[in-house]
Amino acid sequence: MPAIPLRRGRTLDSDEDDDDDDDEGQGSGSVPGFSKVTSRGSSASKRARLDGQHDASSPSPSPVPTDGYRANQAERLANRQNGHSAGSYEHQPGAIVRVKLQNFVTYTAAEFFPGPSLNMVIGPNGTGKSTLVCAICLGLGWGPQHLGRAKDVSEYVKHGYHEAVIEIELARRPGVHETNPVIRRQIKREGNKSQYSIDGKTCPLKTVLELARSFSIQIDNLCQFLPQDKVCEFAALSPVELLRSTQRAAAPEYMIEWHDNLKTLRSGQKQQQIQQATDKETLANLDGRQRTLRADVERLKERAGIQDKVRMLECARPFSRYKQALKRHKEMKQQKRDAHLALRKLEDDVEPTLRAVNEKQEYCAQIDKVVKERRRGVERAETATDGLVKTQKEMEDQISELVQETQAEKNQEKERKKDVVRIEGNIKRLEKQIEEVQVDFDPAAYNEKIRERKRRRADIQSQVEEIKGSQKRFSEQGRERNGRIERAHKDLEDLESQAGQQGTKLRQLSKDTSSAWEWIRNHQDQFEHPVFGPPVIECSIKDSKYVDSIESLFQRNDFTCFTVQSRNDFKKLSDQLYKTLRLADITIRTSTVPLDEYQPPVSEQRMREYGFEGWAIDFIKGPDPVLAMLCGECRIHQTGVALQDVSDRQYETLQNSSLSSWVSGKSSFQITRRREYGPGATSTRVRDLKRAQVWTSQPVDVGARRDLQKQIAEWDEDLKELKQQVVEANEKLGELRREYKALEDEEESLAQEKAVKQRAQASFRAFPTRLAQERDKLATLEQNGSELKNRLLKISDRIDASTIEKGQGAIEYAEAVEKLQLLHSELFQAEIMHLEASSDVEVLRSRNSAVRDMLEAKRREVGEIARESETVSQAAKRHLGECQKVLSDQSSSDEYRQFISTLPEEQTPEDLETEIAAEKARLELVHEGNPNAIAEYENRQRTIDKLREKLEEMEERLEAMQAGITEIRDKWEPELDGLVRKISDAFAYSFEKIGCAGHVDVYKDEEDFDQWAIQIQVKFRENEPLSLLTSHRQSGGERAVSTIFYLMALQSLAQAPFRVVDEINQGMDPRNERMVHERLVDIACGEDPTNGAVHHHDDRSQRRGPTDTTDDDNHHQDAQQSESGSRSRGRGNRNGNGPPGSGRQTSQYFLITPKLLNGLRYHERMTVCCIVSGEYMPDTSEKGMVGRLDFGKLVAKKKRGR
């Protein structure tokens, strides 16, 4: 096998130890046709490597190539860059030509060159085989969710590095790409970000995905890409999901579109059919109800007709009243006209008699105007006279103010003279004081004395503060000693009690947890439910014989954790302990499930058969919430305990049971099961029990008690010394305070003496200034005395001017009074004339009173007729408004208008009321029935009409949908049948090769295209029939065989340029694994005589669908579509298998496996990569092995060792 495994690019213990980075070396190597790896490994390993000498000259019978095989590596690399392979078979477009990794998962630097056909990637578990699968997925732009491993892409960066690089080179498509496109993804740990580039040009993720999809690469399709952690997911695919995945992998896109359209159309058709049935049922129900209601409706229509007539008659009342009012209005209008004519004739007859009265009335009116005019003149004269009186009063007030001002100036002169005498006395006194001797005063000396006292007081204050600080320290030390003594006494008490011993153990385990428990016990009232302390405090062992076994089940955090019973208490306690108290070594757990729900996995009898004496929870005593927490965290309700070792038979039974842990004898057992590798894939971890340290009862420690008593005595002596120091400090403090008070009194006395002398000196220095000020005041007073006479003369002149103005006003007042008297006389004369004229008018009126009474009576008659006419007119207008309102309310009823026009003109309101009463009597003879029956009947009829229209439209839509479904199904179903028939033939052929049987067909649900599915039937035994492949009927190995054969059946049909299967052979028995490998080599390397599509009948041409094509036709179609740069849709031999040297393409296949059987078939088109790493790798620094590992030499060495 041309398999040259190289030392992989992985640091020893890279995930655990990063301390050897300084010792790392650099090496590189290349694998012909597959991989080139640059490795960083330790050059000075602490562990021994395999030793052995290699004889380069010894012949090797192995067909493994040596260095000569690498001679043309540079030439092959150049050809690969031009899109050509060094072998006879080229990579088909989209196949992976090269994968380069840097700082990716376990690889520091590695480069792989996959072959165009089957690529076998083998190596022990954990060496990094699946890392290549991860690199293909992530490097082509898909996310980590398709791998089933880490959720964030940043987790794929190698430990200790900031970024990783994946570079994938794909085979070019002739006519579209000049060179092979190279996709590069740079993953940065910080921010979980990625950068993409194609052929060195930065691009977005969308461009990378578009390029990948242009080659029909479907990483998200498990039929193409099946990583290790997705094998179970593929096996769990439902038949419906398998059909969709199969179409995505092997069918053209239009078939998927047809299927989606069929599902959409069928879903819509079903909804329409359900709605149609519902509507038809509703229509039948409505028709039946209409027939039942028809007789009542006819009777109600008759009654409605009578009601309508009554309503129209009642609405006609305003029209009847209006006609009557209009008739009355016309009559009153004629009466009004006749009355006006009679009044006008009477006025003409009495006109001469009334003329004299009228003339006298006009004369009286003229006299009245004169009286009013003269009265206004008198009022104006009185106003003017009042103004002159006011002016005289103002002049008198002005003269009085000037006299008062004169008196004030005289009084001011008297005060000025007094001030002159006072100031002259001050000047003489100041002149005398200036001549006296100056006071002797030295302020600096006084300041120095005061500062000296201040300094001494400051020194004393410092001593006082120092003594107070000492007293505070003595007090703190005393409290600290008292606290120690109290704790020591408590520790002495705890030494005597079990609870105290457990508290001491808690402090030894975690001081933070002990402090937190003290706080919780004092603040239990702040929580919704009780908060329980650590199990080391709350729990105990019922029987001390089991204490070693029970304690072996717990870790340190299990002993020291707190238990809360609600999320709110969890948050409150976390905030208090972590944020407020700043405690770090704290564990808090929530227990919300009752203890009763944690039941043992097997019955008590079964437990006894296993050799157990009970479950771990049976030997622990404590509060239920704490025990429930331990059940949830440590599964103590499912862990068996026995003091004696179990027998071999019991041990085997336990391994095959559902139990995963138990303790027996002096050991604890932990079983780990991996279901994906079959029922036998288990591992058991055994640990020796240690002596219990927590739940143990120990005798009182005499030494500890003696130490505590000694410490208490020492601390008592310290307290006595501290008390003596406090007394001495108090005495010293009293002396200093007395000295401080004396200095303070001396300082105050000096300050007062200084102030007195300072004021005296300041006064002496201010005497010249005060003397100058007094002299200035004296000069100002003398000047004011000379100005007084001028002011008095000016005031006297103003008094004289005001007196003259007052006299002039008195003259004007006298003239105004005289004018007012004259106006009053003229007014009296006019009023007398008005009285005479009024008297004459009254005399004439009394003489013609009879004529006037007759005229007034006639006028009142005319007024009454006019008012009555107006009342009739308003009534007519009101009735007209009512008629218009009725017409506007009935504007949509022509029948009503016609009814109004047919009313008799001579009909009175009384006649109308009689007719209304008659119709109402007739109405009472007709039964009322359901008043809403007609409306319901008409509404229901409209609903029936709409439903009939809707059903007709729905029938048309259903016919259109059915036509669409038939049209698409006639195209899709034959192609699907042909595709599945080919898959079934290849699937059956593979099973036939291993002596079994298999068949694939399509389950066709006529009611729902969503339920169409792939049905896989298999038979692994001769005497059993074909049965559906399910997760319950077949074993894990049989399902694995079926899965790989189904994937191989897609080989010749799949659109994808490559497929990846990771560890699919795990769980197979050797026979199945060997046969599967044989079939895989045949199909992947082009040796399958049927090209993956075997037909066991001669009537193949009869079973082909209308869209099936022959191999030649498809080959011709592929060639044409390749020239046009489009993706091939052909269903023929896409592998292009042919003899060596023909240059035709084969499909690329990656099979990842940790192991292979011996003697498996090898094909020259296979490429094998052996990934090996670990502490036993040979040292590549030997001569001839620098930078690479030659498997040929290793095989030769191994054979010589035999």
mmCIF file of N, CA, C and O in Angstrom, residues 562-617:
data_model
loop_
_atom_site.group_PDB
_atom_site.id
_atom_site.type_symbol
_atom_site.label_atom_id
_atom_site.label_comp_id
_atom_site.label_asym_id
_atom_site.label_seq_id
_atom_site.Cartn_x
_atom_site.Cartn_y
_atom_site.Cartn_z
ATOM 1 N N PHE A 562 -23.482 24.689 49.755
ATOM 2 C CA PHE A 562 -24.733 25.082 50.397
ATOM 3 C C PHE A 562 -25.905 24.637 49.517
ATOM 4 O O PHE A 562 -25.783 24.554 48.293
ATOM 5 N N THR A 563 -27.061 24.406 50.139
ATOM 6 C CA THR A 563 -28.254 23.937 49.414
ATOM 7 C C THR A 563 -29.379 24.947 49.593
ATOM 8 O O THR A 563 -29.784 25.226 50.731
ATOM 9 N N VAL A 564 -29.869 25.524 48.490
ATOM 10 C CA VAL A 564 -31.031 26.417 48.503
ATOM 11 C C VAL A 564 -32.169 25.720 47.765
ATOM 12 O O VAL A 564 -31.955 24.773 47.009
ATOM 13 N N GLN A 565 -33.408 26.243 47.955
ATOM 14 C CA GLN A 565 -34.581 25.553 47.419
ATOM 15 C C GLN A 565 -35.356 26.393 46.415
ATOM 16 O O GLN A 565 -36.473 26.033 46.047
ATOM 17 N N SER A 566 -34.799 27.508 45.955
ATOM 18 C CA SER A 566 -35.476 28.314 44.929
ATOM 19 C C SER A 566 -34.436 29.143 44.207
ATOM 20 O O SER A 566 -33.339 29.403 44.736
ATOM 21 N N ARG A 567 -34.785 29.580 42.980
ATOM 22 C CA ARG A 567 -33.856 30.393 42.193
ATOM 23 C C ARG A 567 -33.649 31.758 42.841
ATOM 24 O O ARG A 567 -32.550 32.326 42.786
ATOM 25 N N ASN A 568 -34.697 32.319 43.462
ATOM 26 C CA ASN A 568 -34.544 33.624 44.116
ATOM 27 C C ASN A 568 -33.564 33.536 45.270
ATOM 28 O O ASN A 568 -32.711 34.431 45.450
ATOM 29 N N ASP A 569 -33.660 32.462 46.079
ATOM 30 C CA ASP A 569 -32.701 32.302 47.176
ATOM 31 C C ASP A 569 -31.287 32.102 46.637
ATOM 32 O O ASP A 569 -30.312 32.593 47.226
ATOM 33 N N PHE A 570 -31.164 31.392 45.504
ATOM 34 C CA PHE A 570 -29.843 31.186 44.898
ATOM 35 C C PHE A 570 -29.219 32.524 44.511
ATOM 36 O O PHE A 570 -28.052 32.794 44.807
ATOM 37 N N LYS A 571 -30.006 33.376 43.861
ATOM 38 C CA LYS A 571 -29.480 34.681 43.426
ATOM 39 C C LYS A 571 -29.143 35.562 44.619
ATOM 40 O O LYS A 571 -28.086 36.209 44.659
ATOM 41 N N LYS A 572 -30.029 35.577 45.640
ATOM 42 C CA LYS A 572 -29.782 36.426 46.802
ATOM 43 C C LYS A 572 -28.533 35.976 47.545
ATOM 44 O O LYS A 572 -27.677 36.795 47.934
ATOM 45 N N LEU A 573 -28.375 34.666 47.731
ATOM 46 C CA LEU A 573 -27.208 34.155 48.452
ATOM 47 C C LEU A 573 -25.928 34.377 47.642
ATOM 48 O O LEU A 573 -24.887 34.735 48.217
ATOM 49 N N SER A 574 -25.999 34.191 46.315
ATOM 50 C CA SER A 574 -24.812 34.419 45.478
ATOM 51 C C SER A 574 -24.361 35.865 45.556
ATOM 52 O O SER A 574 -23.172 36.155 45.711
ATOM 53 N N ASP A 575 -25.307 36.805 45.440
ATOM 54 C CA ASP A 575 -24.947 38.227 45.514
ATOM 55 C C ASP A 575 -24.324 38.560 46.863
ATOM 56 O O ASP A 575 -23.337 39.311 46.939
ATOM 57 N N GLN A 576 -24.870 38.002 47.941
ATOM 58 C CA GLN A 576 -24.362 38.321 49.271
ATOM 59 C C GLN A 576 -22.956 37.769 49.474
ATOM 60 O O GLN A 576 -22.057 38.477 49.945
ATOM 61 N N LEU A 577 -22.743 36.502 49.109
ATOM 62 C CA LEU A 577 -21.450 35.868 49.387
ATOM 63 C C LEU A 577 -20.368 36.326 48.435
ATOM 64 O O LEU A 577 -19.236 36.601 48.860
ATOM 65 N N TYR A 578 -20.699 36.447 47.129
ATOM 66 C CA TYR A 578 -19.667 36.790 46.155
ATOM 67 C C TYR A 578 -19.420 38.289 46.075
ATOM 68 O O TYR A 578 -18.267 38.742 46.041
ATOM 69 N N LYS A 579 -20.491 39.078 46.046
ATOM 70 C CA LYS A 579 -20.340 40.514 45.809
ATOM 71 C C LYS A 579 -20.178 41.312 47.098
ATOM 72 O O LYS A 579 -19.347 42.206 47.177
ATOM 73 N N THR A 580 -21.002 41.006 48.123
ATOM 74 C CA THR A 580 -20.962 41.794 49.355
ATOM 75 C C THR A 580 -19.841 41.330 50.281
ATOM 76 O O THR A 580 -19.003 42.133 50.705
ATOM 77 N N LEU A 581 -19.814 40.026 50.610
ATOM 78 C CA LEU A 581 -18.794 39.514 51.524
ATOM 79 C C LEU A 581 -17.467 39.226 50.831
ATOM 80 O O LEU A 581 -16.469 38.952 51.508
ATOM 81 N N ARG A 582 -17.441 39.253 49.497
ATOM 82 C CA ARG A 582 -16.194 39.036 48.732
ATOM 83 C C ARG A 582 -15.568 37.687 49.049
ATOM 84 O O ARG A 582 -14.340 37.567 49.196
ATOM 85 N N LEU A 583 -16.387 36.646 49.148
ATOM 86 C CA LEU A 583 -15.869 35.304 49.387
ATOM 87 C C LEU A 583 -15.713 34.577 48.062
ATOM 88 O O LEU A 583 -16.536 34.738 47.164
ATOM 89 N N ALA A 584 -14.665 33.766 47.930
ATOM 90 C CA ALA A 584 -14.369 33.125 46.647
ATOM 91 C C ALA A 584 -14.615 31.616 46.683
ATOM 92 O O ALA A 584 -15.214 31.056 45.759
ATOM 93 N N ASP A 585 -14.153 30.973 47.743
ATOM 94 C CA ASP A 585 -14.234 29.501 47.803
ATOM 95 C C ASP A 585 -15.624 29.096 48.285
ATOM 96 O O ASP A 585 -15.803 28.651 49.430
ATOM 97 N N ILE A 586 -16.629 29.283 47.416
ATOM 98 C CA ILE A 586 -18.027 29.040 47.780
ATOM 99 C C ILE A 586 -18.676 28.195 46.684
ATOM 100 O O ILE A 586 -18.444 28.421 45.494
ATOM 101 N N THR A 587 -19.502 27.223 47.094
ATOM 102 C CA THR A 587 -20.288 26.424 46.144
ATOM 103 C C THR A 587 -21.739 26.439 46.602
ATOM 104 O O THR A 587 -22.032 26.129 47.761
ATOM 105 N N ILE A 588 -22.660 26.828 45.693
ATOM 106 C CA ILE A 588 -24.091 26.893 45.999
ATOM 107 C C ILE A 588 -24.827 26.008 45.001
ATOM 108 O O ILE A 588 -24.591 26.098 43.790
ATOM 109 N N ARG A 589 -25.717 25.168 45.481
ATOM 110 C CA ARG A 589 -26.500 24.294 44.608
ATOM 111 C C ARG A 589 -27.990 24.430 44.955
ATOM 112 O O ARG A 589 -28.344 24.696 46.102
ATOM 113 N N THR A 590 -28.812 24.237 43.943
ATOM 114 C CA THR A 590 -30.257 24.374 44.096
ATOM 115 C C THR A 590 -30.905 22.995 44.101
ATOM 116 O O THR A 590 -30.607 22.161 43.234
ATOM 117 N N SER A 591 -31.792 22.778 45.043
ATOM 118 C CA SER A 591 -32.518 21.505 45.152
ATOM 119 C C SER A 591 -34.005 21.805 45.052
ATOM 120 O O SER A 591 -34.613 22.325 45.985
ATOM 121 N N THR A 592 -34.592 21.525 43.887
ATOM 122 C CA THR A 592 -36.016 21.782 43.659
ATOM 123 C C THR A 592 -36.819 20.505 43.468
ATOM 124 O O THR A 592 -38.050 20.549 43.464
ATOM 125 N N VAL A 593 -36.140 19.386 43.269
ATOM 126 C CA VAL A 593 -36.827 18.102 43.065
ATOM 127 C C VAL A 593 -36.970 17.405 44.412
ATOM 128 O O VAL A 593 -35.988 17.259 45.149
ATOM 129 N N PRO A 594 -38.175 16.965 44.776
ATOM 130 C CA PRO A 594 -38.342 16.275 46.073
ATOM 131 C C PRO A 594 -37.519 14.987 46.137
ATOM 132 O O PRO A 594 -37.252 14.339 45.114
ATOM 133 N N LEU A 595 -37.146 14.631 47.341
ATOM 134 C CA LEU A 595 -36.334 13.427 47.528
ATOM 135 C C LEU A 595 -37.088 12.179 47.083
ATOM 136 O O LEU A 595 -36.473 11.210 46.619
ATOM 137 N N ASP A 596 -38.431 12.202 47.165
ATOM 138 C CA ASP A 596 -39.211 11.015 46.804
ATOM 139 C C ASP A 596 -39.075 10.649 45.325
ATOM 140 O O ASP A 596 -39.298 9.499 44.940
ATOM 141 N N GLU A 597 -38.742 11.623 44.486
ATOM 142 C CA GLU A 597 -38.636 11.344 43.054
ATOM 143 C C GLU A 597 -37.337 10.642 42.682
ATOM 144 O O GLU A 597 -37.175 10.198 41.545
ATOM 145 N N TYR A 598 -36.379 10.597 43.591
ATOM 146 C CA TYR A 598 -35.115 9.899 43.318
ATOM 147 C C TYR A 598 -35.274 8.459 43.817
ATOM 148 O O TYR A 598 -35.100 8.176 45.010
ATOM 149 N N GLN A 599 -35.627 7.559 42.895
ATOM 150 C CA GLN A 599 -35.865 6.167 43.227
ATOM 151 C C GLN A 599 -34.701 5.302 42.742
ATOM 152 O O GLN A 599 -34.061 5.605 41.737
ATOM 153 N N PRO A 600 -34.410 4.193 43.423
ATOM 154 C CA PRO A 600 -33.338 3.292 42.990
ATOM 155 C C PRO A 600 -33.633 2.741 41.596
ATOM 156 O O PRO A 600 -34.803 2.593 41.203
ATOM 157 N N PRO A 601 -32.607 2.425 40.822
ATOM 158 C CA PRO A 601 -32.824 1.945 39.453
ATOM 159 C C PRO A 601 -33.361 0.514 39.379
ATOM 160 O O PRO A 601 -33.939 0.141 38.363
ATOM 161 N N VAL A 602 -33.142 -0.264 40.427
ATOM 162 C CA VAL A 602 -33.624 -1.654 40.424
ATOM 163 C C VAL A 602 -34.289 -1.939 41.763
ATOM 164 O O VAL A 602 -34.173 -1.170 42.728
ATOM 165 N N SER A 603 -34.990 -3.042 41.836
ATOM 166 C CA SER A 603 -35.688 -3.418 43.063
ATOM 167 C C SER A 603 -34.674 -3.824 44.131
ATOM 168 O O SER A 603 -33.493 -4.090 43.852
ATOM 169 N N GLU A 604 -35.153 -3.898 45.384
ATOM 170 C CA GLU A 604 -34.280 -4.280 46.487
ATOM 171 C C GLU A 604 -33.785 -5.725 46.321
ATOM 172 O O GLU A 604 -32.617 -6.031 46.605
ATOM 173 N N GLN A 605 -34.641 -6.587 45.829
ATOM 174 C CA GLN A 605 -34.236 -7.982 45.617
ATOM 175 C C GLN A 605 -33.120 -8.057 44.585
ATOM 176 O O GLN A 605 -32.137 -8.783 44.766
ATOM 177 N N ARG A 606 -33.287 -7.312 43.487
ATOM 178 C CA ARG A 606 -32.246 -7.307 42.463
ATOM 179 C C ARG A 606 -30.947 -6.741 43.016
ATOM 180 O O ARG A 606 -29.859 -7.219 42.676
ATOM 181 N N MET A 607 -31.082 -5.726 43.870
ATOM 182 C CA MET A 607 -29.878 -5.136 44.470
ATOM 183 C C MET A 607 -29.145 -6.170 45.307
ATOM 184 O O MET A 607 -27.903 -6.264 45.270
ATOM 185 N N ARG A 608 -29.896 -6.997 46.058
ATOM 186 C CA ARG A 608 -29.253 -8.024 46.875
ATOM 187 C C ARG A 608 -28.563 -9.050 45.995
ATOM 188 O O ARG A 608 -27.495 -9.565 46.349
ATOM 189 N N GLU A 609 -29.168 -9.365 44.837
ATOM 190 C CA GLU A 609 -28.530 -10.307 43.924
ATOM 191 C C GLU A 609 -27.207 -9.760 43.403
ATOM 192 O O GLU A 609 -26.279 -10.518 43.114
ATOM 193 N N TYR A 610 -27.124 -8.434 43.263
ATOM 194 C CA TYR A 610 -25.847 -7.830 42.838
ATOM 195 C C TYR A 610 -24.797 -7.899 43.927
ATOM 196 O O TYR A 610 -23.614 -7.631 43.667
ATOM 197 N N GLY A 611 -25.181 -8.259 45.155
ATOM 198 C CA GLY A 611 -24.229 -8.343 46.246
ATOM 199 C C GLY A 611 -24.143 -7.081 47.073
ATOM 200 O O GLY A 611 -23.244 -6.951 47.918
ATOM 201 N N PHE A 612 -25.071 -6.129 46.883
ATOM 202 C CA PHE A 612 -25.018 -4.877 47.616
ATOM 203 C C PHE A 612 -25.808 -5.002 48.919
ATOM 204 O O PHE A 612 -26.815 -5.720 48.993
ATOM 205 N N GLU A 613 -25.365 -4.256 49.910
ATOM 206 C CA GLU A 613 -26.065 -4.202 51.184
ATOM 207 C C GLU A 613 -27.030 -3.018 51.243
ATOM 208 O O GLU A 613 -27.801 -2.870 52.186
ATOM 209 N N GLY A 614 -26.972 -2.170 50.275
ATOM 210 C CA GLY A 614 -27.876 -1.022 50.205
ATOM 211 C C GLY A 614 -27.326 0.002 49.229
ATOM 212 O O GLY A 614 -26.236 -0.153 48.659
ATOM 213 N N TRP A 615 -28.131 1.043 49.018
ATOM 214 C CA TRP A 615 -27.675 2.173 48.193
ATOM 215 C C TRP A 615 -26.988 3.195 49.081
ATOM 216 O O TRP A 615 -27.232 3.239 50.295
ATOM 217 N N ALA A 616 -26.154 4.015 48.510
ATOM 218 C CA ALA A 616 -25.375 4.969 49.307
ATOM 219 C C ALA A 616 -26.278 5.868 50.136
ATOM 220 O O ALA A 616 -25.954 6.222 51.271
ATOM 221 N N ILE A 617 -27.438 6.246 49.598
ATOM 222 C CA ILE A 617 -28.336 7.151 50.335
ATOM 223 C C ILE A 617 -28.891 6.490 51.586
ATOM 224 O O ILE A 617 -29.284 7.173 52.543
#
